[in-house]
Structure formats: C-alpha cells, structure tokens
mmCIF file of C-alpha atoms in Angstrom:
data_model
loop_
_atom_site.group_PDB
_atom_site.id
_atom_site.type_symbol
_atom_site.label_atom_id
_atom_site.label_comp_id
_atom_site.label_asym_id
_atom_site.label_seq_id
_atom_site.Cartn_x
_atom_site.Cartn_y
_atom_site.Cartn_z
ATOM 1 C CA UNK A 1 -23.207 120.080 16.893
ATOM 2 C CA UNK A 2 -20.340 118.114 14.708
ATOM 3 C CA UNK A 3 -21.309 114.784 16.583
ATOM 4 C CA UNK A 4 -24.947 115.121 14.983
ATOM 5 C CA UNK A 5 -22.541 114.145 11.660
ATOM 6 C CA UNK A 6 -21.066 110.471 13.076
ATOM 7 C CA UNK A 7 -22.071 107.978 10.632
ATOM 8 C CA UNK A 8 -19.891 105.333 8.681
ATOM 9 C CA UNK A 9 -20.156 107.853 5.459
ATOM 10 C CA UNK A 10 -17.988 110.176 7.281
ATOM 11 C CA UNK A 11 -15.187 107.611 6.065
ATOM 12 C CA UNK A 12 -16.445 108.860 2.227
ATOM 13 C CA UNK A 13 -16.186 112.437 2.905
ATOM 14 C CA UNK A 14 -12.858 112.120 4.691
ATOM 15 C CA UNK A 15 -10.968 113.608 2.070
ATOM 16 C CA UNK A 16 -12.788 116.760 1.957
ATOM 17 C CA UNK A 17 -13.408 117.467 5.718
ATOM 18 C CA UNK A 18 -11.764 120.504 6.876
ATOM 19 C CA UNK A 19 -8.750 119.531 8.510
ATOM 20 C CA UNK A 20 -8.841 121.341 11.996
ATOM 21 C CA UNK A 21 -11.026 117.681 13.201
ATOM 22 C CA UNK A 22 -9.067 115.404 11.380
ATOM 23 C CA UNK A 23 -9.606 111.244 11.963
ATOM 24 C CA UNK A 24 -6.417 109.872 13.951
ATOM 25 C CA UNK A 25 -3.808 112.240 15.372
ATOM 26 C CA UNK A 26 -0.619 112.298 13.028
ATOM 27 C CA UNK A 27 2.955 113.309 14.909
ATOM 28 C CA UNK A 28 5.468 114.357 12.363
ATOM 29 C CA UNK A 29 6.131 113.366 8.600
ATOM 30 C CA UNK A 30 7.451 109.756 8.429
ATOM 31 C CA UNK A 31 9.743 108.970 5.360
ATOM 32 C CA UNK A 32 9.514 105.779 3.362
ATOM 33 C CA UNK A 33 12.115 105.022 0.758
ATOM 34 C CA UNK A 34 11.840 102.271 -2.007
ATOM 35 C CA UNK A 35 14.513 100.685 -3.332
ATOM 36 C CA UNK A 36 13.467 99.854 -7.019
ATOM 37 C CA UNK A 37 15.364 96.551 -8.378
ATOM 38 C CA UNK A 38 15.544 96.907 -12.210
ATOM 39 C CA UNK A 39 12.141 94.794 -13.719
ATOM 40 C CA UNK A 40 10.377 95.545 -10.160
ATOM 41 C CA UNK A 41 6.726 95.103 -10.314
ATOM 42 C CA UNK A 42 4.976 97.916 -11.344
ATOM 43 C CA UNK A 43 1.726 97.129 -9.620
ATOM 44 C CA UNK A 44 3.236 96.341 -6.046
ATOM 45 C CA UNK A 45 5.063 99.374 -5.989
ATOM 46 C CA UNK A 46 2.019 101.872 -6.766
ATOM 47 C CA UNK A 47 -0.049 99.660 -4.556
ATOM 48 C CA UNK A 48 2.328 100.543 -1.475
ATOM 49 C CA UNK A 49 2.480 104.151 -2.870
ATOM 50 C CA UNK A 50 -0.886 104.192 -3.209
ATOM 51 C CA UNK A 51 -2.026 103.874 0.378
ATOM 52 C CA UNK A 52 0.353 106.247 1.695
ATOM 53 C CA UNK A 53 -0.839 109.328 -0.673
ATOM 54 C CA UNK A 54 -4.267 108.509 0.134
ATOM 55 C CA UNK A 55 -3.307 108.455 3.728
ATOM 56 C CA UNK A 56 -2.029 111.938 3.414
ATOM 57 C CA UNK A 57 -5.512 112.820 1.786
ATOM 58 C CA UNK A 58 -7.351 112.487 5.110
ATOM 59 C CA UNK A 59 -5.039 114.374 7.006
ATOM 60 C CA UNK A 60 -4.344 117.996 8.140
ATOM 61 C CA UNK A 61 -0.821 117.734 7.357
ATOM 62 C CA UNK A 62 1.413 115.252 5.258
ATOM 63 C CA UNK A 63 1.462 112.025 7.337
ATOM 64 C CA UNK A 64 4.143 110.285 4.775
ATOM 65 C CA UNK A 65 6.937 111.879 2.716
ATOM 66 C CA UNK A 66 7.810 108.937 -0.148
ATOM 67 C CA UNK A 67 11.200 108.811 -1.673
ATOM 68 C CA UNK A 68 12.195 106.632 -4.919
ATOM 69 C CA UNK A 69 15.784 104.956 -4.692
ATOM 70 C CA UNK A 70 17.347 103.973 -7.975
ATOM 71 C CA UNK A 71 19.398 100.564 -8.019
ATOM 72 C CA UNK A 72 21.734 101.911 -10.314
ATOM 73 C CA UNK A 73 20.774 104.193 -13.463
ATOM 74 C CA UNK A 74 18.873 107.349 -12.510
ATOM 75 C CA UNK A 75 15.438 105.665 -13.780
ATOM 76 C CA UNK A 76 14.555 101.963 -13.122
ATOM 77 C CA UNK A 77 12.461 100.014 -15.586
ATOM 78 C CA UNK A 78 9.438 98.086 -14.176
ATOM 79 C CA UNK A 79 8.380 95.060 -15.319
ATOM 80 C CA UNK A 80 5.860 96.878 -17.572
ATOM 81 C CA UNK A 81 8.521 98.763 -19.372
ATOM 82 C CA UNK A 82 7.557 101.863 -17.881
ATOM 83 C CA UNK A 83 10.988 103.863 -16.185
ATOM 84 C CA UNK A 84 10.634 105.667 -13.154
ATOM 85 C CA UNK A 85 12.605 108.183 -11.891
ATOM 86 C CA UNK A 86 14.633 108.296 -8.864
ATOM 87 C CA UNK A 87 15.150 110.588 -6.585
ATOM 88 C CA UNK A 88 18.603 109.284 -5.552
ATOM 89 C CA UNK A 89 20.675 106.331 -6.739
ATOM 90 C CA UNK A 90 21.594 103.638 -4.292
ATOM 91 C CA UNK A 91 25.113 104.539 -4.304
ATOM 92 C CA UNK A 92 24.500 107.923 -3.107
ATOM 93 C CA UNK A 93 21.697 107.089 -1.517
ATOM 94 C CA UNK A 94 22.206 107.781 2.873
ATOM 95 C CA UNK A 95 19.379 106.503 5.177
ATOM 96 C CA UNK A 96 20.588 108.036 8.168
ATOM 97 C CA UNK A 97 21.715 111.647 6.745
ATOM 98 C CA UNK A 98 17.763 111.599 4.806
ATOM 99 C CA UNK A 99 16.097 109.984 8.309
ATOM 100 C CA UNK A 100 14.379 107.623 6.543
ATOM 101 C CA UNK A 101 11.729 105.397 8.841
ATOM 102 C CA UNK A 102 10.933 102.782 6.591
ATOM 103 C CA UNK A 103 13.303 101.041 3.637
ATOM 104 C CA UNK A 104 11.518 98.661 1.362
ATOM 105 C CA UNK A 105 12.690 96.408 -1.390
ATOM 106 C CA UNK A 106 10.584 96.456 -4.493
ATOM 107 C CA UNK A 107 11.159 93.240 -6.330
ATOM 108 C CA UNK A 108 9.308 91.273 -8.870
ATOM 109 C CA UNK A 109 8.433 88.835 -10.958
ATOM 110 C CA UNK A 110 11.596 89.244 -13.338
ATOM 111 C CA UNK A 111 14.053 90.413 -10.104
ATOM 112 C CA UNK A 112 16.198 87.326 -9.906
ATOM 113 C CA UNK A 113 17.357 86.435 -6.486
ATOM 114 C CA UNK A 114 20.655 87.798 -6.541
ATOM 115 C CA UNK A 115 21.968 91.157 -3.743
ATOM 116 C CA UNK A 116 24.773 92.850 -3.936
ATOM 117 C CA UNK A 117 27.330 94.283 -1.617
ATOM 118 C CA UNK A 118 25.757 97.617 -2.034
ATOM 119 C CA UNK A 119 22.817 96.556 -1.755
ATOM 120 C CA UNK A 120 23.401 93.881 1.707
ATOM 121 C CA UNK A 121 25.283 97.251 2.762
ATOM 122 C CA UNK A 122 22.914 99.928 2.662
ATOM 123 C CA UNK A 123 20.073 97.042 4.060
ATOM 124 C CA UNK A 124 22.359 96.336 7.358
ATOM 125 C CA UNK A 125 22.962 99.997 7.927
ATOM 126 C CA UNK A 126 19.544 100.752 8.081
ATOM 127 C CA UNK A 127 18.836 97.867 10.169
ATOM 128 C CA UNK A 128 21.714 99.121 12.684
ATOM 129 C CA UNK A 129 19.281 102.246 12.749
ATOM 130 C CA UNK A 130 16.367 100.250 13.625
ATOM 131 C CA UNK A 131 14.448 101.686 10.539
ATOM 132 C CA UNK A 132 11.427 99.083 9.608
ATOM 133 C CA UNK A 133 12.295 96.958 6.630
ATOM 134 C CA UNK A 134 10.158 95.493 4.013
ATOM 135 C CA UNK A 135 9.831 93.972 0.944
ATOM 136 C CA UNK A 136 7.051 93.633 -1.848
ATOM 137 C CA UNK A 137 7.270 90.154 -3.636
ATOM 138 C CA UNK A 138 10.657 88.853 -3.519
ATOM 139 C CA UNK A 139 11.942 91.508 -2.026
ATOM 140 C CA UNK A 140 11.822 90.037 1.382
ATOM 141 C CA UNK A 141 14.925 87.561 -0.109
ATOM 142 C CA UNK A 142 17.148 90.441 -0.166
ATOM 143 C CA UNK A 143 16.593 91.326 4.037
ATOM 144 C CA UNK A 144 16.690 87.337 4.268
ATOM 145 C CA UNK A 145 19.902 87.521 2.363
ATOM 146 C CA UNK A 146 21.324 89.861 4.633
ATOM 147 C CA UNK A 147 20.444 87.724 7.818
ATOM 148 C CA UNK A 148 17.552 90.835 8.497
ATOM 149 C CA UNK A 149 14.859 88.186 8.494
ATOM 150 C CA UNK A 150 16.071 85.518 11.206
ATOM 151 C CA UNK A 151 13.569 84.976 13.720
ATOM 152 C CA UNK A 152 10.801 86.837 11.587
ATOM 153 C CA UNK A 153 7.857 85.900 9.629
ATOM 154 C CA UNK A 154 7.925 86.986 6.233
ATOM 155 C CA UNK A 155 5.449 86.687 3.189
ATOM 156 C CA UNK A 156 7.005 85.511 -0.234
ATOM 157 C CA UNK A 157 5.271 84.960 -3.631
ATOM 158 C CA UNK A 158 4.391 81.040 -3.910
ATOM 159 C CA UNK A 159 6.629 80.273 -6.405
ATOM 160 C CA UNK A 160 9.459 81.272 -4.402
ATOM 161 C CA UNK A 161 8.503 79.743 -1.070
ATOM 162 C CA UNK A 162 10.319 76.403 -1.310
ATOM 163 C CA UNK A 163 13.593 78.508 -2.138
ATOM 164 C CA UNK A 164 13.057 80.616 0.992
ATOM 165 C CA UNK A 165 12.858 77.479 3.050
ATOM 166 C CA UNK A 166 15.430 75.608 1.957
ATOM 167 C CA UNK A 167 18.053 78.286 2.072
ATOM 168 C CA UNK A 168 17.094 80.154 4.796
ATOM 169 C CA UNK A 169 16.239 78.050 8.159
ATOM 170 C CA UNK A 170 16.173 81.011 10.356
ATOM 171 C CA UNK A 171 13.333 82.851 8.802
ATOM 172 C CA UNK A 172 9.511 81.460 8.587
ATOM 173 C CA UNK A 173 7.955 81.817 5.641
ATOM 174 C CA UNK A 174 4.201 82.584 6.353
ATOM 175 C CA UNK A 175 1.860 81.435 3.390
ATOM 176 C CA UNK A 176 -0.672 84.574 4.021
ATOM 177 C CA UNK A 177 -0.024 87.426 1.295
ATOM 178 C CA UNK A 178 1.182 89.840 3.880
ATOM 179 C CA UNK A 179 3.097 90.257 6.967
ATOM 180 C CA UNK A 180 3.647 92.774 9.523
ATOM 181 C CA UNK A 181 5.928 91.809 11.948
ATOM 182 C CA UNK A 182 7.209 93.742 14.523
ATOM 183 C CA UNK A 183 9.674 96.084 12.481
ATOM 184 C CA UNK A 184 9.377 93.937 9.489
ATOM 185 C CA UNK A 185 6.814 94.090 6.459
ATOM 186 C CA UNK A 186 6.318 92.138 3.489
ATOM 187 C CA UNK A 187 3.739 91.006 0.779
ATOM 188 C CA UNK A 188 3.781 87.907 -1.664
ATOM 189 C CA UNK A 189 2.719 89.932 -4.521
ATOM 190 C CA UNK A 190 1.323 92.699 -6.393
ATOM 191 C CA UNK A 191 -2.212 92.745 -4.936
ATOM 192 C CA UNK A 192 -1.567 92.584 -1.681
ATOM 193 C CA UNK A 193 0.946 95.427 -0.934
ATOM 194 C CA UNK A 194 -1.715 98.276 -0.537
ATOM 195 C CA UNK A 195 -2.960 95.925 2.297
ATOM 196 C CA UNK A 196 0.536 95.674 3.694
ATOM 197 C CA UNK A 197 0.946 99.419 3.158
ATOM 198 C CA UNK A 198 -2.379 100.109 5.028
ATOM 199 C CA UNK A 199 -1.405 97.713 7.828
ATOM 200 C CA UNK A 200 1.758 100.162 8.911
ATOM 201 C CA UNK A 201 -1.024 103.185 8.336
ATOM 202 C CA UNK A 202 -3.589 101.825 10.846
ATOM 203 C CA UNK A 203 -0.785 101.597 13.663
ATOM 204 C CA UNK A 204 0.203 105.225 12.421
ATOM 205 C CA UNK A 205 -3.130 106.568 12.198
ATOM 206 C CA UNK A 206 -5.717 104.339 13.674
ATOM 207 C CA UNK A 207 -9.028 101.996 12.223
ATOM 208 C CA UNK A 208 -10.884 104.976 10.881
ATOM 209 C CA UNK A 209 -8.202 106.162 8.422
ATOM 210 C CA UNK A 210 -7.385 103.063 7.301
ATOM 211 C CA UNK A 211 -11.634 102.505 6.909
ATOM 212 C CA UNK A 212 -11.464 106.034 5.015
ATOM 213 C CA UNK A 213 -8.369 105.308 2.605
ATOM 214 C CA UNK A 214 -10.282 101.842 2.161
ATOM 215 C CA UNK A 215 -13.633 103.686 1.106
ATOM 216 C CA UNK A 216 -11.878 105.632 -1.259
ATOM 217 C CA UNK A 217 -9.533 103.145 -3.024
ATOM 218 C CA UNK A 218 -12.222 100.072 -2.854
ATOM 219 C CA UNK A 219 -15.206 101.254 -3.987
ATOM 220 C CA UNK A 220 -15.361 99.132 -7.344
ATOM 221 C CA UNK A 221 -14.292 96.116 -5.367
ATOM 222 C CA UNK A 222 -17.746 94.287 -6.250
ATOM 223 C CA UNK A 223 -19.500 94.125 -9.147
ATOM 224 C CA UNK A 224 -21.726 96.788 -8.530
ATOM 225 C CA UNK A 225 -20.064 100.147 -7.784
ATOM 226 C CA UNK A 226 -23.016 102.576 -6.289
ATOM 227 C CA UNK A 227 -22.326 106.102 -6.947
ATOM 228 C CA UNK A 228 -23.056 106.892 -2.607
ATOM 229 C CA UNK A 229 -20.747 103.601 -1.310
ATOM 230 C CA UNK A 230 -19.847 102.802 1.932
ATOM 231 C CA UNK A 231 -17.713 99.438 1.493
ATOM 232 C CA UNK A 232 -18.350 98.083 5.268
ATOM 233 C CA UNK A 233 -22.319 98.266 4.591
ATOM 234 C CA UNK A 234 -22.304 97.803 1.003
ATOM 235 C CA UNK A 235 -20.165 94.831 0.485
ATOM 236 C CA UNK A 236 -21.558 92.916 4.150
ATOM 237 C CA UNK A 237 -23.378 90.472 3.160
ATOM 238 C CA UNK A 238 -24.639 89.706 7.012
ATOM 239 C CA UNK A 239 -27.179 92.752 6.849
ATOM 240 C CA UNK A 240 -30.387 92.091 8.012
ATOM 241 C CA UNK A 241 -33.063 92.182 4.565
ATOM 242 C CA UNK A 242 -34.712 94.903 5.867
ATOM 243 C CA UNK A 243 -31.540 97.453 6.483
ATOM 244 C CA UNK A 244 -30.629 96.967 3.665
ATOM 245 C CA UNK A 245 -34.265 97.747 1.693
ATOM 246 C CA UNK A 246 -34.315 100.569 4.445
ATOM 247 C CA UNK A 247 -30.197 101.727 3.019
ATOM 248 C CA UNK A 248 -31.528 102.120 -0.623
ATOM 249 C CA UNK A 249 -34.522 103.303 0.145
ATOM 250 C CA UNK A 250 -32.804 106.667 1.163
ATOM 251 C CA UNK A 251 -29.926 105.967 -1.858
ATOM 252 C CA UNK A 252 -33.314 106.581 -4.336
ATOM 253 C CA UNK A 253 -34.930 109.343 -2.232
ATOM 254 C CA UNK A 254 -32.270 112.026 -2.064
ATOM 255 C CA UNK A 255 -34.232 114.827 -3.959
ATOM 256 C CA UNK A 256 -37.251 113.888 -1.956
ATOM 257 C CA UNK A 257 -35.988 112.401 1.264
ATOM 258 C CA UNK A 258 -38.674 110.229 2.399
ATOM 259 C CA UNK A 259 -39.565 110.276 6.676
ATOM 260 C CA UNK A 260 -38.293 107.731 9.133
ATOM 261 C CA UNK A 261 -41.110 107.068 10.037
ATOM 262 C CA UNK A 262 -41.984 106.182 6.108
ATOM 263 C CA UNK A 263 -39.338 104.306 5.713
ATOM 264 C CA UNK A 264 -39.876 102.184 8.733
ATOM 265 C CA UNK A 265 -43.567 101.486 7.347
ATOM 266 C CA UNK A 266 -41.816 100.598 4.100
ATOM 267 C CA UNK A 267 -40.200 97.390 5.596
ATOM 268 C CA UNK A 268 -43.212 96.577 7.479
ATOM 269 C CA UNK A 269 -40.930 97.318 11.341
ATOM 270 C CA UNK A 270 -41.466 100.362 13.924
ATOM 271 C CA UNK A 271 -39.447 103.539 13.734
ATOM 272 C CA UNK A 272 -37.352 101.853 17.122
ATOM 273 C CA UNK A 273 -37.021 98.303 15.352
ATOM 274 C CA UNK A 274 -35.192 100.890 12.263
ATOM 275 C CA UNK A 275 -33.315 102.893 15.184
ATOM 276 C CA UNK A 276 -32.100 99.986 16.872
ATOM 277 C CA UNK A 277 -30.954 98.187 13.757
ATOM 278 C CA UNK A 278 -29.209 101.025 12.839
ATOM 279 C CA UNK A 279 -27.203 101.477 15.681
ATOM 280 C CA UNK A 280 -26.104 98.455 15.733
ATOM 281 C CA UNK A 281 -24.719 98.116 11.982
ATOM 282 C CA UNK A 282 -24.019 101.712 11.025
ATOM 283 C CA UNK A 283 -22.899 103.323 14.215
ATOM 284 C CA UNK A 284 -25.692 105.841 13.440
ATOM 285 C CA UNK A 285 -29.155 106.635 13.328
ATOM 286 C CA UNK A 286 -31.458 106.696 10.517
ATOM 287 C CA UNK A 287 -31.779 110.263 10.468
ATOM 288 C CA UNK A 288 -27.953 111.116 10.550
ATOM 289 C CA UNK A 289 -27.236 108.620 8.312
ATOM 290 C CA UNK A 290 -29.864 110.161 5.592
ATOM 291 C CA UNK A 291 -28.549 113.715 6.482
ATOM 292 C CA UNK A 292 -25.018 112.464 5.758
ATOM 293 C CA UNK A 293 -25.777 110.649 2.850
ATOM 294 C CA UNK A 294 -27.462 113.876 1.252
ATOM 295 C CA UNK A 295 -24.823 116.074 1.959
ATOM 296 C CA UNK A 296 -22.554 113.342 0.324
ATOM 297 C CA UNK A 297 -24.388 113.703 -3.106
ATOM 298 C CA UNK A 298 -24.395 117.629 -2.140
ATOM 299 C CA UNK A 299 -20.878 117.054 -2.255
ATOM 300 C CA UNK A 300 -20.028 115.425 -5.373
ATOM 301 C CA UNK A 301 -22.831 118.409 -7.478
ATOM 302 C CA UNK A 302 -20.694 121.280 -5.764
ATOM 303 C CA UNK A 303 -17.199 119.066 -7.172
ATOM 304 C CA UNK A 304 -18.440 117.927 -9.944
ATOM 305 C CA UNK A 305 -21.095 119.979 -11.806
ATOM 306 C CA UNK A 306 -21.445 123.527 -12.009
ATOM 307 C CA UNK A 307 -24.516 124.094 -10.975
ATOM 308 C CA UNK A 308 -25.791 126.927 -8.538
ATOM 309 C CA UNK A 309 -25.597 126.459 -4.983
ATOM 310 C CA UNK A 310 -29.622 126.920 -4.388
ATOM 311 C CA UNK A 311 -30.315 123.616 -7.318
ATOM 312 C CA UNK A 312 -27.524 122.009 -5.436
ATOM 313 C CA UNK A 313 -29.650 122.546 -2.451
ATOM 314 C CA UNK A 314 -33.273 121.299 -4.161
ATOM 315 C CA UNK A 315 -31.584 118.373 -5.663
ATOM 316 C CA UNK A 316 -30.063 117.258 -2.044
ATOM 317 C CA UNK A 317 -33.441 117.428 -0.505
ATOM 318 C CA UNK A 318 -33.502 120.626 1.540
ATOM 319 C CA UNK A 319 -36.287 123.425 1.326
ATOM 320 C CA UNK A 320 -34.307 126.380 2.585
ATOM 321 C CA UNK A 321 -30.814 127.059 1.432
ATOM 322 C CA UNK A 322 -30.030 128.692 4.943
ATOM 323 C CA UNK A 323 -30.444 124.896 6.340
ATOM 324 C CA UNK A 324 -28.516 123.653 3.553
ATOM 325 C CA UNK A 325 -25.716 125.976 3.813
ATOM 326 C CA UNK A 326 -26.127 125.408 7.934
ATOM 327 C CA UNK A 327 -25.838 121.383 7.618
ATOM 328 C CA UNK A 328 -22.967 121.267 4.887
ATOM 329 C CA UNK A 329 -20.968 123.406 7.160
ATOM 330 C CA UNK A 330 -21.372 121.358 10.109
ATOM 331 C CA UNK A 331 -20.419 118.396 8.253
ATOM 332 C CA UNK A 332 -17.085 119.617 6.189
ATOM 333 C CA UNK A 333 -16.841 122.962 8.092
ATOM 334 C CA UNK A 334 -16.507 125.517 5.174
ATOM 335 C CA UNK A 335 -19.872 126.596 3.335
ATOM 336 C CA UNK A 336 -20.956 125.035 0.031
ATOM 337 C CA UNK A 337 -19.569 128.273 -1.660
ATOM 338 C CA UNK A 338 -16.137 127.929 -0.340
ATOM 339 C CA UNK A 339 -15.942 124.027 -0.860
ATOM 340 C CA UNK A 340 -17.053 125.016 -4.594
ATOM 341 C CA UNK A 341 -14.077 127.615 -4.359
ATOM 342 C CA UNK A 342 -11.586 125.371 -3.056
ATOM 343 C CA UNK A 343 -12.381 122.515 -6.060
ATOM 344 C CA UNK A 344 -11.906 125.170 -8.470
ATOM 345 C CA UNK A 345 -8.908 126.555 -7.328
ATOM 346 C CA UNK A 346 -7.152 122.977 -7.114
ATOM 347 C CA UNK A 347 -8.498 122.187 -10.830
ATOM 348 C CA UNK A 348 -6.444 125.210 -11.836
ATOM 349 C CA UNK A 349 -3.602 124.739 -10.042
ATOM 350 C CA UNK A 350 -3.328 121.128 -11.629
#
C-alpha cells in the first residue's frame, strides 16, 4: 500500500517520513571540513552548511558530519562581524587522523589573495589523500595557488576572474557560478554555494533528495509562497492552464475535497484528459495527489496547532477518523498521535 502515496509532494513531507523507507540509500557518515579565512563570507559558508543539514533531515541516519577549521584564533570573524567558533585550529588541525572526505576553503569578499605555508601545506596533504577540494568565492585561488587546480575547471567571483587567468594558465576558469569537477568543487559567490553543496549531495544521495532538500529550502523562491508548495509544479511555468486551475482547485478544497470527476468538469476536460495530464507532469494521479496534499495540511495542524486529532481529521477532509488515522500512517508510517508525540517531544528537547 505505500506506493498508493508516490506523488511529487512526497519531496515536502520528506523530512517527517519515518525513516525505515528513506529516499536514496546513504553508506556511512561523510565528513566535510571548512577552512574559515578570517572576513570569509558569511552567506557562502551557511549556504554550503545549509544543504548538508537539510540533507541529513531526509535521512535515516546522519548522511554528513560538518567540522569548522579555524585559520588561526579559535573563532574566525565573517565578513558580517559575526565570530564563529572552531572546532580545531588549522595548526592542529589533521585531515587524515579526523578522515575528512571533503576540505573546502571559505573565502570572501574581504579574503585577500594571499596562502600561507600552513595553509598550501595542509591543502597538498589532503590532496595526496585524494579528499575532494573546494572552495566558495575566492577560495578556489588558494587550491590554484597550490597547483590543486591544473587541468580543472573552477568557478571564481567575476571580479577576480582576470587575476585567475593571468596568473594561473593551467587552470580554466569557467564563468558559470558553480563547478563540480571530478574531485573538485567551487562557487563564484555567496548565492550559489547551496547549489554547489547540493550538487556533491545528488551524487551522494540521488535526484529525489536533492528535489526534497530543494522543496524545503526554496519554497519562497517566487513571489508568492503557497502555504502547500511543491517548487517543480509551482514555479513551472510550462503547465498546461488547465492543471494548473485543476492544482488549486484541490489547494482551496481541502476541508471539502471536491471529486475527480468534479474537478475534471471544472476545467471543461474528461476525468482521463485530468488522469493523463497528471501523469505526465506530477508523476501521479489526481486522486493520490489530492490524498497527499491533504495529509500534507494534516501534517502541518498535528505540528503546528494543538488541536485534537478528530478536528485535525474534519479539517483535512476525511469523514471517519479510522480512515484518517489509516491514510496518515501509510504515508509517514507512525499514527497522527505519535507524529503529534514526536513534535512535542523535539520542541522540549530544544
């Protein structure tokens, strides 16, 4: 019965899916270490952070360990001002002992140009490990600088891109705002290193996580933020007119779900026509997609309001509470009490 839940919305409800059916298959915990350069942007860094907590969201287990490395002091200061706290400084700091997969540079806007021997030192020796190096803005010069780039594509912030060029002929300088390449990853600024980040998840993970971590740091993207999203049908602007009446149709008749057969009759097409489109732009029919989408909003009452189960269940749409409690199970695999549980008992450990 769990394939009768297979919709694109499953991506929105990722986070609180029991685990035991997980999207993508994770092996064990990969560790990613950032090297903070004093004045590194703020916004890069959380961006890359970002994606890989949210990864770990949608996951039975912990997918990515993250580690902070200090470039000198035991706190760095970002470009906002704002110190963060490392867990080692770069002196003491041992890729190999702490089996670190992935090392990347956080630079910035401020970070002038300029290594260091400690710094070229610790970057070769995790190269000699094969460990996948990155940087976020101009922290790509510092691999470059330690001849870690030649042959590679890189991405640099525009402002920097002539420099690159000029001073180091072995490396090409891409003008897109990420790369991945092979074991190498880097982003021209802040914006675009949760889209870097994400790139290493999807080879990790797969498309589906990286669609569910998407739907759940995206969803005020556009200027209209819908309180039941789902980015890849929300934000695609190629749907046919009547899917989409058809989509909001159901978004405004939750309490009283309205038949497929209504619906259909609403955009003036047969109930197939409405299949057929469906399948083809939401992986889904109409009637899974509506059961999904209620359950969604059932959802977000249980975490978010504290009312009873049975007006949860009315305000969802479903008559008997036995069906209610039988459908939200099937979908996140504990009972509506238990998910309700479970929210508390996380608000309290906070």
């Amino acid at each position: 019965m769990k394939d009768r839940f297979s919709s694109i919305l499953k991506n929105k409800n990722m986070a609180y899916i029991s685990s035991t059916d997980s999207l993508g298959k994770p092996q064990i915990t990969k560790k990613v270490a950032f090297i903070l350069l004093e004045n590194f942007s703020m916004m890069a860094f959380t961006g890359a952070v970002d994606a890989l907590v949210a990864t770990n969201l949608m996951q039975s287990t912990t997918m990515y360990e993250v580690l902070v490395v200090g470039s000198e002091a035991p706190a760095t200061v970002s470009d906002l001002g704002i110190e963060v706290a490392a867990d080692y400084s770069l002196d003491k700091f041992d890729a190999t002992s702490l089996n670190i997969d992935v090392l990347i540079v956080c630079g910035g806007l401020r970070v002038p140009p300029k290594t260091t021997l400690l710094l070229r030192s610790k970057l070769r020796h995790a190269d000699s490990k094969d460990m996948m190096l990155g940087g976020l803005w101009n922290g790509a010069y510092f691999l470059a600088e330690a001849g870690l780039l030649n042959g590679y594509q890189c991405a640099y912030h525009p402002d920097g891109r002539a420099m690159m060029a000029e001073q180091f002929w072995d490396v090409s300088v891409a003008s897109r705002s990420f790369i991945v390449d092979r074991n190498r990853i880097s982003c021209a600024g802040a914006s675009s290193s949760l889209s870097m980040m994400l790139e290493v998840v999807r080879t990790d993970c797969g498309n589906e996580v990286v669609s569910a971590v998407e739907e759940m740091l995206s969803c005020d993207k556009g200027l209209d933020s819908p309180d039941i999203s789902t980015i890849g049908v929300d934000q695609n602007l190629t749907l046919p007119e009547k899917l989409k009446i058809s989509l909001q149709l159901m978004k405004n008749n939750i309490e009283e779900p309205l038949s497929i057969s209504e619906i259909a009759n609403w955009v003036n097409i047969s109930r197939r026509q409405l299949e057929r489109m469906f399948g083809n732009y939401v992986n889904a029919s109409p009637s899974r997609y509506y059961m999904e989408l209620r359950l969604t909003r059932a959802r977000q009452l249980l975490q978010q309001t504290n009312k009873p189960v049975a007006e949860v269940a009315v305000a969802t749409g479903f008559v008997s509470i036995s069906h209610f409690r039988s459908c939200f199970f099937q979908l996140f695999e504990v009972t509506p009490g238990q998910f309700r549980k479970s929210c508390q008992a996380g608000e309290h450990s906070m």
